[in-house]
Short mmCIF file of N, CA and C in Angstrom, two decimals:
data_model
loop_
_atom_site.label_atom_id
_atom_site.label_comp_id
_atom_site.label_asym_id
_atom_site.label_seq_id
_atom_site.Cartn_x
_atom_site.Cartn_y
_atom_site.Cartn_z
N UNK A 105 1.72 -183.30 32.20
CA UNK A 105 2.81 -184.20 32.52
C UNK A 105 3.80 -183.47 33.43
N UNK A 106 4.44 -183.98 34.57
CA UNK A 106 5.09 -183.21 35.45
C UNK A 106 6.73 -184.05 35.01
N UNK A 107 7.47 -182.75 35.40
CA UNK A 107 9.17 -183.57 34.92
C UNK A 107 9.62 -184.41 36.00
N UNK A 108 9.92 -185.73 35.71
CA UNK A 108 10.41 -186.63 36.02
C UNK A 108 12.02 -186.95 35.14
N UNK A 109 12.51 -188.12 35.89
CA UNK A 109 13.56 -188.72 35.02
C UNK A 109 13.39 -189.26 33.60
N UNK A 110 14.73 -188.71 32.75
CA UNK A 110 14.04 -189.33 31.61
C UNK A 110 13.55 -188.72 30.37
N UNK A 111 12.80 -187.52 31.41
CA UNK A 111 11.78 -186.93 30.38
C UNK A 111 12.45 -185.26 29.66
N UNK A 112 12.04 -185.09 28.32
CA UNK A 112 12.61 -183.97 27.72
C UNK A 112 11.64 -182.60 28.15
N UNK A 113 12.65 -181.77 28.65
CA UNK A 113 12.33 -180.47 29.72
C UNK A 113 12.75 -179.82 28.63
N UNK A 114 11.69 -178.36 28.36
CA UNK A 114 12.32 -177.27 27.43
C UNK A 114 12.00 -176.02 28.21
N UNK A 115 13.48 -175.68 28.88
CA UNK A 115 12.90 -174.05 29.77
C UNK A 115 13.81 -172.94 28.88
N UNK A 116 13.15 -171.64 29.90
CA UNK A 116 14.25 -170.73 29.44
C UNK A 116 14.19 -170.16 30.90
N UNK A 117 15.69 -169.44 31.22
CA UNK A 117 15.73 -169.16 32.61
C UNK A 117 17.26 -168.35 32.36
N UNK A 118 17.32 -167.76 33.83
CA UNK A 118 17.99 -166.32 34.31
C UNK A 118 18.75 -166.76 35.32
N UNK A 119 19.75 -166.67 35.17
CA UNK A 119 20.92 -167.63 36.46
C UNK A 119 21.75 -165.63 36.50
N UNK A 120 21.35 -165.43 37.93
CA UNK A 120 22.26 -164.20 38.62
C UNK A 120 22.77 -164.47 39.93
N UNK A 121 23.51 -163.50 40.20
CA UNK A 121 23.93 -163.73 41.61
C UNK A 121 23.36 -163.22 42.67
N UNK A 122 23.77 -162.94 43.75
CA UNK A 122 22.92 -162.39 45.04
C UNK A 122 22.69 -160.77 44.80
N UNK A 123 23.63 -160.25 43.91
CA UNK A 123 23.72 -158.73 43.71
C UNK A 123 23.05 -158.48 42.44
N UNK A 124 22.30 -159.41 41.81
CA UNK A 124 21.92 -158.94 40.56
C UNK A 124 21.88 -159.64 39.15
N UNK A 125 23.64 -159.53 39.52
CA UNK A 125 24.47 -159.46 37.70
C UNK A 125 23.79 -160.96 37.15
N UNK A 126 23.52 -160.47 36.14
CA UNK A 126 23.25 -161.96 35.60
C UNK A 126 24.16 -162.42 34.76
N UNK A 127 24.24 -163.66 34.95
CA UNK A 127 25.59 -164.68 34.68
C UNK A 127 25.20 -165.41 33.36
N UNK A 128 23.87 -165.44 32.97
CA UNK A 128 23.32 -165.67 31.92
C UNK A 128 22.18 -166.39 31.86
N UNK A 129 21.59 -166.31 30.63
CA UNK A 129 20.41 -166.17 29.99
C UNK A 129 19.74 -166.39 28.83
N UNK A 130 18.67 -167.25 29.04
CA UNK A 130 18.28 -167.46 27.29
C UNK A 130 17.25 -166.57 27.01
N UNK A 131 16.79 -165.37 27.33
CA UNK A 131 16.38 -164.35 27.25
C UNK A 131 16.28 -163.89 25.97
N UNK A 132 17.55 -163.84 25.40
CA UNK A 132 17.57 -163.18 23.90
C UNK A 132 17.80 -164.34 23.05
N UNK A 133 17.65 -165.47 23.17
CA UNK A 133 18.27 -167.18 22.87
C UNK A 133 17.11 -168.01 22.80
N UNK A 134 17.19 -168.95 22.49
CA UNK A 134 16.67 -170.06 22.38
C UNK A 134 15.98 -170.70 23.72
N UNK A 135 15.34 -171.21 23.59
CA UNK A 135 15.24 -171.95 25.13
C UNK A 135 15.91 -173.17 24.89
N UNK A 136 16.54 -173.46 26.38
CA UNK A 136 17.32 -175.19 26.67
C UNK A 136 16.78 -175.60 26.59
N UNK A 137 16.77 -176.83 25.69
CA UNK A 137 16.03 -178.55 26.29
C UNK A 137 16.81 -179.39 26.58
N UNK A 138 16.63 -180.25 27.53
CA UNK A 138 17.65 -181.29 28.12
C UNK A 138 16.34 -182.66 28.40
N UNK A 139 17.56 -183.63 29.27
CA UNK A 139 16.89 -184.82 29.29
C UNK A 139 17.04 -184.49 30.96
N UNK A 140 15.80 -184.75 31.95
CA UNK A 140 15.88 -184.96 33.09
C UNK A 140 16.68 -185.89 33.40
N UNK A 141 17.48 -185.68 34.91
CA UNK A 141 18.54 -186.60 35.25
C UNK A 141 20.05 -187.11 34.48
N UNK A 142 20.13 -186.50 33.56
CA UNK A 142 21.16 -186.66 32.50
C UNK A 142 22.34 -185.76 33.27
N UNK A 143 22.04 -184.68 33.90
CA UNK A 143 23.14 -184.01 34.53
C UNK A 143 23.37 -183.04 33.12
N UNK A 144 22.57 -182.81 32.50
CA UNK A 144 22.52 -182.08 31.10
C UNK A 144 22.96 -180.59 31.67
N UNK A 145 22.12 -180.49 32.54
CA UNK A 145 22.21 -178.90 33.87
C UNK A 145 22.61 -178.94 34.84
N UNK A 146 22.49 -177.90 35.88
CA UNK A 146 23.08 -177.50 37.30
C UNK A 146 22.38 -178.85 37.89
N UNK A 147 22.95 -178.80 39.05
CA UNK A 147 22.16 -180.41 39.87
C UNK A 147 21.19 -179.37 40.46
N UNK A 148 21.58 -178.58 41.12
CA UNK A 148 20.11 -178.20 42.15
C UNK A 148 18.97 -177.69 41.18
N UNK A 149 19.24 -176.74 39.95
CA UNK A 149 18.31 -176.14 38.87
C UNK A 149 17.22 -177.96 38.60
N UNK A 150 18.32 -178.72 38.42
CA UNK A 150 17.38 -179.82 38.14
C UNK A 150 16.51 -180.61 39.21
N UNK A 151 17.16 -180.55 40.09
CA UNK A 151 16.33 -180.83 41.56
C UNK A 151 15.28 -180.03 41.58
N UNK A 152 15.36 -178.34 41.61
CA UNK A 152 14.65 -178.05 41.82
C UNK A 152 13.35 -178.23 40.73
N UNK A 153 13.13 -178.18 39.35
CA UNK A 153 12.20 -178.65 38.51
C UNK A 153 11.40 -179.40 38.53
N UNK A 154 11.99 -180.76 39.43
CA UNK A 154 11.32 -181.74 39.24
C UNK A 154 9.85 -181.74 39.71
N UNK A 155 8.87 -182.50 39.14
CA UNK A 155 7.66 -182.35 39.32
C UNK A 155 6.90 -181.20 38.90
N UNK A 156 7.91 -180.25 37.93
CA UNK A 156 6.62 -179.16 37.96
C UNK A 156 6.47 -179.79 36.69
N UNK A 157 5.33 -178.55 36.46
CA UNK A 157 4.38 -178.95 34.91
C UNK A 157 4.83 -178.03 33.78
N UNK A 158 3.89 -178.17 32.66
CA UNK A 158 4.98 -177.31 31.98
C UNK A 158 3.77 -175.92 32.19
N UNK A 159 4.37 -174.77 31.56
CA UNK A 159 3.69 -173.37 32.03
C UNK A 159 4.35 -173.12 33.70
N UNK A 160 5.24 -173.65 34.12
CA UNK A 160 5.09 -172.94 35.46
C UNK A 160 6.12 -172.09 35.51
N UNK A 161 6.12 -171.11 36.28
CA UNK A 161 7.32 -169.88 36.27
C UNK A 161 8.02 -169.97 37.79
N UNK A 162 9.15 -170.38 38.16
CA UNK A 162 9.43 -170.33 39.53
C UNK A 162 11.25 -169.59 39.86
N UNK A 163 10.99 -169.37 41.10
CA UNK A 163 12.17 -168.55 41.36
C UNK A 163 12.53 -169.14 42.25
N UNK A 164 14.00 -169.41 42.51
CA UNK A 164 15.01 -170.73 42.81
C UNK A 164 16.56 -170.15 43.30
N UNK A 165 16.47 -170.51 44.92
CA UNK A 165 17.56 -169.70 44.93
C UNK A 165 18.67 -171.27 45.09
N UNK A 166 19.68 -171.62 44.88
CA UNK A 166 20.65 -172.38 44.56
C UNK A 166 21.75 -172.58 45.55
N UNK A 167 21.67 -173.08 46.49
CA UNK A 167 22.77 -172.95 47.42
C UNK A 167 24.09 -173.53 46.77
N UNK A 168 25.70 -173.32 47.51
CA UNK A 168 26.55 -173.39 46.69
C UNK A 168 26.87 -174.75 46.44
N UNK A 169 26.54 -175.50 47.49
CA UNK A 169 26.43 -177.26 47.18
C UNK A 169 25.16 -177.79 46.23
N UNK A 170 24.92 -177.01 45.63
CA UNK A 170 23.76 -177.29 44.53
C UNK A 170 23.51 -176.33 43.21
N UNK A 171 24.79 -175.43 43.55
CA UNK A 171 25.21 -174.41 41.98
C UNK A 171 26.57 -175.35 41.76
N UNK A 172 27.74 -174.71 42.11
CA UNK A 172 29.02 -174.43 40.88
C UNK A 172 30.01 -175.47 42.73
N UNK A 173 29.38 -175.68 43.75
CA UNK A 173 30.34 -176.00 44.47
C UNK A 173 31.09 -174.52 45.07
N UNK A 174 31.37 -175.51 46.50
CA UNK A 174 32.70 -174.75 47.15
C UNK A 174 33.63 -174.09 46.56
N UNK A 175 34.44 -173.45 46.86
CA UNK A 175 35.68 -172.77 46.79
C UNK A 175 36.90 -174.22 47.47
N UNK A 176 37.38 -175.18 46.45
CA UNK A 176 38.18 -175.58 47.02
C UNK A 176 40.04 -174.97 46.90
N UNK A 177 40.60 -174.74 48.28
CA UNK A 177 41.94 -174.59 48.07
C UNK A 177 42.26 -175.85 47.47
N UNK A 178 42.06 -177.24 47.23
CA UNK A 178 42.85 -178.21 46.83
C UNK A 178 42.95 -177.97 44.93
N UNK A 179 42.17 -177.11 44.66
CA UNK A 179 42.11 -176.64 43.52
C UNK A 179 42.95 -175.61 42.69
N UNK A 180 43.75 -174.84 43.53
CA UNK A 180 44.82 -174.02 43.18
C UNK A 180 45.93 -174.68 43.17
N UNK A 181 46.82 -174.88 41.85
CA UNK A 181 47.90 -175.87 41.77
C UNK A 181 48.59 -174.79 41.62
N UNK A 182 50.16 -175.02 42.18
CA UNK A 182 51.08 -174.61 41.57
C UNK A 182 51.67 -175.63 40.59
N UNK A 183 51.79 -174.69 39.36
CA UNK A 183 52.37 -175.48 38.31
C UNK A 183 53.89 -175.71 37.80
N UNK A 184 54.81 -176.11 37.19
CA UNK A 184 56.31 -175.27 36.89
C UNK A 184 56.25 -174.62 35.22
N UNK A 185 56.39 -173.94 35.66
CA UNK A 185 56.76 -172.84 34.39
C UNK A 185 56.94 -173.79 33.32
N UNK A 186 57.56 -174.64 32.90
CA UNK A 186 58.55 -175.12 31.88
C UNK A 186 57.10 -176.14 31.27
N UNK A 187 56.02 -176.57 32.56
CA UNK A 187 55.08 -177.33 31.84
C UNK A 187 54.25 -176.37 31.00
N UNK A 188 53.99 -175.31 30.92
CA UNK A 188 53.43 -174.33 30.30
C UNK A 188 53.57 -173.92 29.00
N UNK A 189 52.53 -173.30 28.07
CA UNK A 189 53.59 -172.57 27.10
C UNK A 189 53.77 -170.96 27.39
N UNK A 190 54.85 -170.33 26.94
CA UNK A 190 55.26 -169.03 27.49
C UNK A 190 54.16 -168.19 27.00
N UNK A 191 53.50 -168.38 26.38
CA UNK A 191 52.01 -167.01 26.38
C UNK A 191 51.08 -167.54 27.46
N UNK A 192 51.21 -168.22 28.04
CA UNK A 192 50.23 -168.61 28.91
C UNK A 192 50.84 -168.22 30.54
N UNK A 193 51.16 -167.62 30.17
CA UNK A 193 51.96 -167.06 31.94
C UNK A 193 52.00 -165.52 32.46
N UNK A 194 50.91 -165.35 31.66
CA UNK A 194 50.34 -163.86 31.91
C UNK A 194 49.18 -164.06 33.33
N UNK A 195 48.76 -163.56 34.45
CA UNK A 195 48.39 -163.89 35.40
C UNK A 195 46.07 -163.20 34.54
N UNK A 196 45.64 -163.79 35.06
CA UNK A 196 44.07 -163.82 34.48
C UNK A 196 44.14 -164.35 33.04
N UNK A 197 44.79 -164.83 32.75
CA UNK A 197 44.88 -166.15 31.63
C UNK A 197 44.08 -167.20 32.00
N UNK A 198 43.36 -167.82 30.77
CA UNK A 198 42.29 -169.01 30.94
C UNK A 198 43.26 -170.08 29.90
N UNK A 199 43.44 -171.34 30.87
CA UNK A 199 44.06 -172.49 30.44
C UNK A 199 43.07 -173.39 30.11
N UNK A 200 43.26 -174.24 29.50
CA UNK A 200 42.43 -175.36 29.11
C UNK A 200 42.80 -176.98 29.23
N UNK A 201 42.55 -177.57 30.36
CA UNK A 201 43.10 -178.96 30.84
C UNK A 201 42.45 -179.86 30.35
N UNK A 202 42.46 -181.21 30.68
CA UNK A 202 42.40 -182.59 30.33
C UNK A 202 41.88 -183.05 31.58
N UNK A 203 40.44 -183.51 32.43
CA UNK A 203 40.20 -183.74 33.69
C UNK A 203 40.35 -185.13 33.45
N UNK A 204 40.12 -185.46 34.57
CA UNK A 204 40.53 -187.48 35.17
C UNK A 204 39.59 -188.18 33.79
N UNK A 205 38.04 -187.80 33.50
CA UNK A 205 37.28 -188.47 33.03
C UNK A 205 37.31 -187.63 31.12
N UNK A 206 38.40 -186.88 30.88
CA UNK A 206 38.13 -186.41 29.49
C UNK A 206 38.18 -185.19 29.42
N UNK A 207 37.21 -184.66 30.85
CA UNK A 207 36.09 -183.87 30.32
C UNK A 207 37.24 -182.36 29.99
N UNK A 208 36.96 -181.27 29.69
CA UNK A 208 37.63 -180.04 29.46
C UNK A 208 37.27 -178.92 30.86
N UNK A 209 38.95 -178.66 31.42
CA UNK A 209 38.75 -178.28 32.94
C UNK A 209 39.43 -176.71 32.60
N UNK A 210 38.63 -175.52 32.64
CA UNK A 210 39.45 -174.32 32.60
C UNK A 210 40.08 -174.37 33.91
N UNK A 211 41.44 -173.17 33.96
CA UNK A 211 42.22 -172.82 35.28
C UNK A 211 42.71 -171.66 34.75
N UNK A 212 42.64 -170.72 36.12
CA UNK A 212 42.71 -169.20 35.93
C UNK A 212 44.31 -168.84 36.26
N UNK A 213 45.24 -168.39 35.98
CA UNK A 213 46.18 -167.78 36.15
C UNK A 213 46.15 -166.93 37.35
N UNK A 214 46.60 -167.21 38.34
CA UNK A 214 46.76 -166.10 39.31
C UNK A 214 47.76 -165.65 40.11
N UNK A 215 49.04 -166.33 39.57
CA UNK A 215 50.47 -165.69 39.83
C UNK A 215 51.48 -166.21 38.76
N UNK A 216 52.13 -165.42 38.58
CA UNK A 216 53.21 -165.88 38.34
C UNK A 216 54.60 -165.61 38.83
N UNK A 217 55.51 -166.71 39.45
CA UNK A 217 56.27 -167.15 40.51
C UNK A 217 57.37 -167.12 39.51
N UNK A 218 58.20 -167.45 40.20
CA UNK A 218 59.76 -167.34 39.32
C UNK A 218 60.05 -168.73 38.90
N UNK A 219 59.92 -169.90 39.73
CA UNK A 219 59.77 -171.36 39.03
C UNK A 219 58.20 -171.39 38.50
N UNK A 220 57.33 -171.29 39.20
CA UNK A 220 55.97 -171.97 38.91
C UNK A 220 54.89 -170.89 38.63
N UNK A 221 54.08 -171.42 38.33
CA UNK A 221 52.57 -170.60 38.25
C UNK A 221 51.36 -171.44 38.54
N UNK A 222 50.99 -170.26 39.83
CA UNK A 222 49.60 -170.49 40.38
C UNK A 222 48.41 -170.40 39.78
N UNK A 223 47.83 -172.00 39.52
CA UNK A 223 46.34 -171.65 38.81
C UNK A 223 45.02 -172.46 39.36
N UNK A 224 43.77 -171.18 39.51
CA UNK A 224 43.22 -171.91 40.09
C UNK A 224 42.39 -172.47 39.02
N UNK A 225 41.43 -173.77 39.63
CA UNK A 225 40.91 -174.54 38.57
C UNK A 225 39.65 -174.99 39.49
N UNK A 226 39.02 -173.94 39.89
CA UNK A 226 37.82 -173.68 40.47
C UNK A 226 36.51 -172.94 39.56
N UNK A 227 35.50 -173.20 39.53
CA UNK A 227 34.56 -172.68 38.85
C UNK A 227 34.89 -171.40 39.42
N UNK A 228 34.57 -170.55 38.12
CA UNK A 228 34.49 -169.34 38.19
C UNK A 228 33.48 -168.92 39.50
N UNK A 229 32.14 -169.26 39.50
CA UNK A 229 31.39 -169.19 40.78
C UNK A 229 31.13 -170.09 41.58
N UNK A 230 31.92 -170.65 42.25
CA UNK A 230 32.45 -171.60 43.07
C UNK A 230 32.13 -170.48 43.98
N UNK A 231 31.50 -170.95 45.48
CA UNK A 231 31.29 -170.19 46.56
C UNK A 231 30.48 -169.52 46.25
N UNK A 232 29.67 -169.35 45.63
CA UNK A 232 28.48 -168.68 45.23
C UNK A 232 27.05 -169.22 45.21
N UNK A 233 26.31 -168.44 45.52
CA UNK A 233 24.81 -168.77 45.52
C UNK A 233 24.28 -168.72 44.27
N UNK A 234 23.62 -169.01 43.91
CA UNK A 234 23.07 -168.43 42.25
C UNK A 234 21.14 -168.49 42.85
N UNK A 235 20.77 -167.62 42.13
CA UNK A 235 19.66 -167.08 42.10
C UNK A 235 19.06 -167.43 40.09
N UNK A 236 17.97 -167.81 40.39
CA UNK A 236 17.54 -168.87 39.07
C UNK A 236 16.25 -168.15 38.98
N UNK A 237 15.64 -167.52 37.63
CA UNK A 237 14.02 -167.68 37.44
C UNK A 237 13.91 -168.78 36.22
N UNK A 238 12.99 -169.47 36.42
CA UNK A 238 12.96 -170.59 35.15
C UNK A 238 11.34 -170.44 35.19
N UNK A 239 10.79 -170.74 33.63
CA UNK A 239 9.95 -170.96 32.78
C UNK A 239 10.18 -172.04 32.31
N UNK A 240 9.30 -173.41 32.67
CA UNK A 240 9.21 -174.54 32.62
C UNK A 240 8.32 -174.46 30.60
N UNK A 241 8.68 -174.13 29.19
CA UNK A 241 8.24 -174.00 28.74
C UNK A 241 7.48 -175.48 27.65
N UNK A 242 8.10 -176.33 27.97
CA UNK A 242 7.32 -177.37 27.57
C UNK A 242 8.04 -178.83 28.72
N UNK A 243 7.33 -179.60 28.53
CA UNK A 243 7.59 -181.30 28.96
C UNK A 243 6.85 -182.22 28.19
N UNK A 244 8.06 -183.20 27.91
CA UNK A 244 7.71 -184.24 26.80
C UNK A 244 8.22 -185.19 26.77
#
C-alpha cells in the first residue's frame, strides 16, 4: 500500500540541519504515526512521503518554504512592558501566546527597551533548511 491521503503512516526519522546538529529524533523513541494530509507533520516531510511504501528508507532535504518557513521581520513585535509580566523581561525568555486560530505561539525575548520589549515569534528554524532521513515503518 503506498501513502496517500487519509491513510495512517508510522515512521521514525532524523530532522538536522545543514551542519549536522540534529534537531530531533525518534531514534531513542517511539516511532510517529500520523494521518496523511492532516498537517499532523512538516508540509514538505509529508509531501515528500507520499506514495512511498512501507519499508522504504529515504533522505529528504526540506527547503525553507516546506520546513519551519521564512524568517519573517513582520514577526518581531515590539511589545510594552506593562503588557508583560516582570519575570518575563529577561532577553532569551520563551513566552507563550494565544494565535488568531487558538493555537499556542512561542516568542523569544530579544531586547529589552525601556518602554517595550522586542519579541520575536518566528520558528525557532525559520530560514532554515532541514535535512530529514525517514523510515517509512508501516502504512495502514
Amino acid at each position: 500500500m503506498k501513502i496517500a491521503e487519509g491513510i495512517t503512516v508510522i515512521i521514525d526519522y532524523t530532522l538536522s540541519l545543514k551542519n549536522g546538529d540534529v534537531i530531533e529524533t525518534t531514534k531513542d523513541d517511539e516511532p510517529v504515526t500520523y494521518v496523511q494530509g492532516t498537517g499532523e507533520i512538516i508540509d514538505g516531510l509529508e509531501q515528500a512521503v507520499a506514495g512511498l511504501e512501507k519499508g522504504t528508507k529515504k533522505d529528504i532535504i526540506l527547503p525553507v518554504d516546506q520546513a519551519f518557513g521564512a524568517h519573517d521581520p513582520e514577526a518581531l513585535l515590539e511589545i510594552p512592558k506593562t503588557d508583560l509580566p516582570p519575570d518575563s523581561l529577561v532577553p532569551e525568555t520563551i513566552l507563550h501566546a494565544s494565535g488568531p486560530k487558538g493555537q499556542t505561539i512561542n516568542g523569544k525575548v530579544l531586547e529589552v527597551k525601556e518602554n517595550t520589549v522586542l519579541i520575536d515569534f518566528n520558528h525557532p528554524l525559520a530560514g532554515q533548511e532541514i535535512y530529514c532521513a525517514v523510515h517509512i515503518i508501516d502504512v495502514q
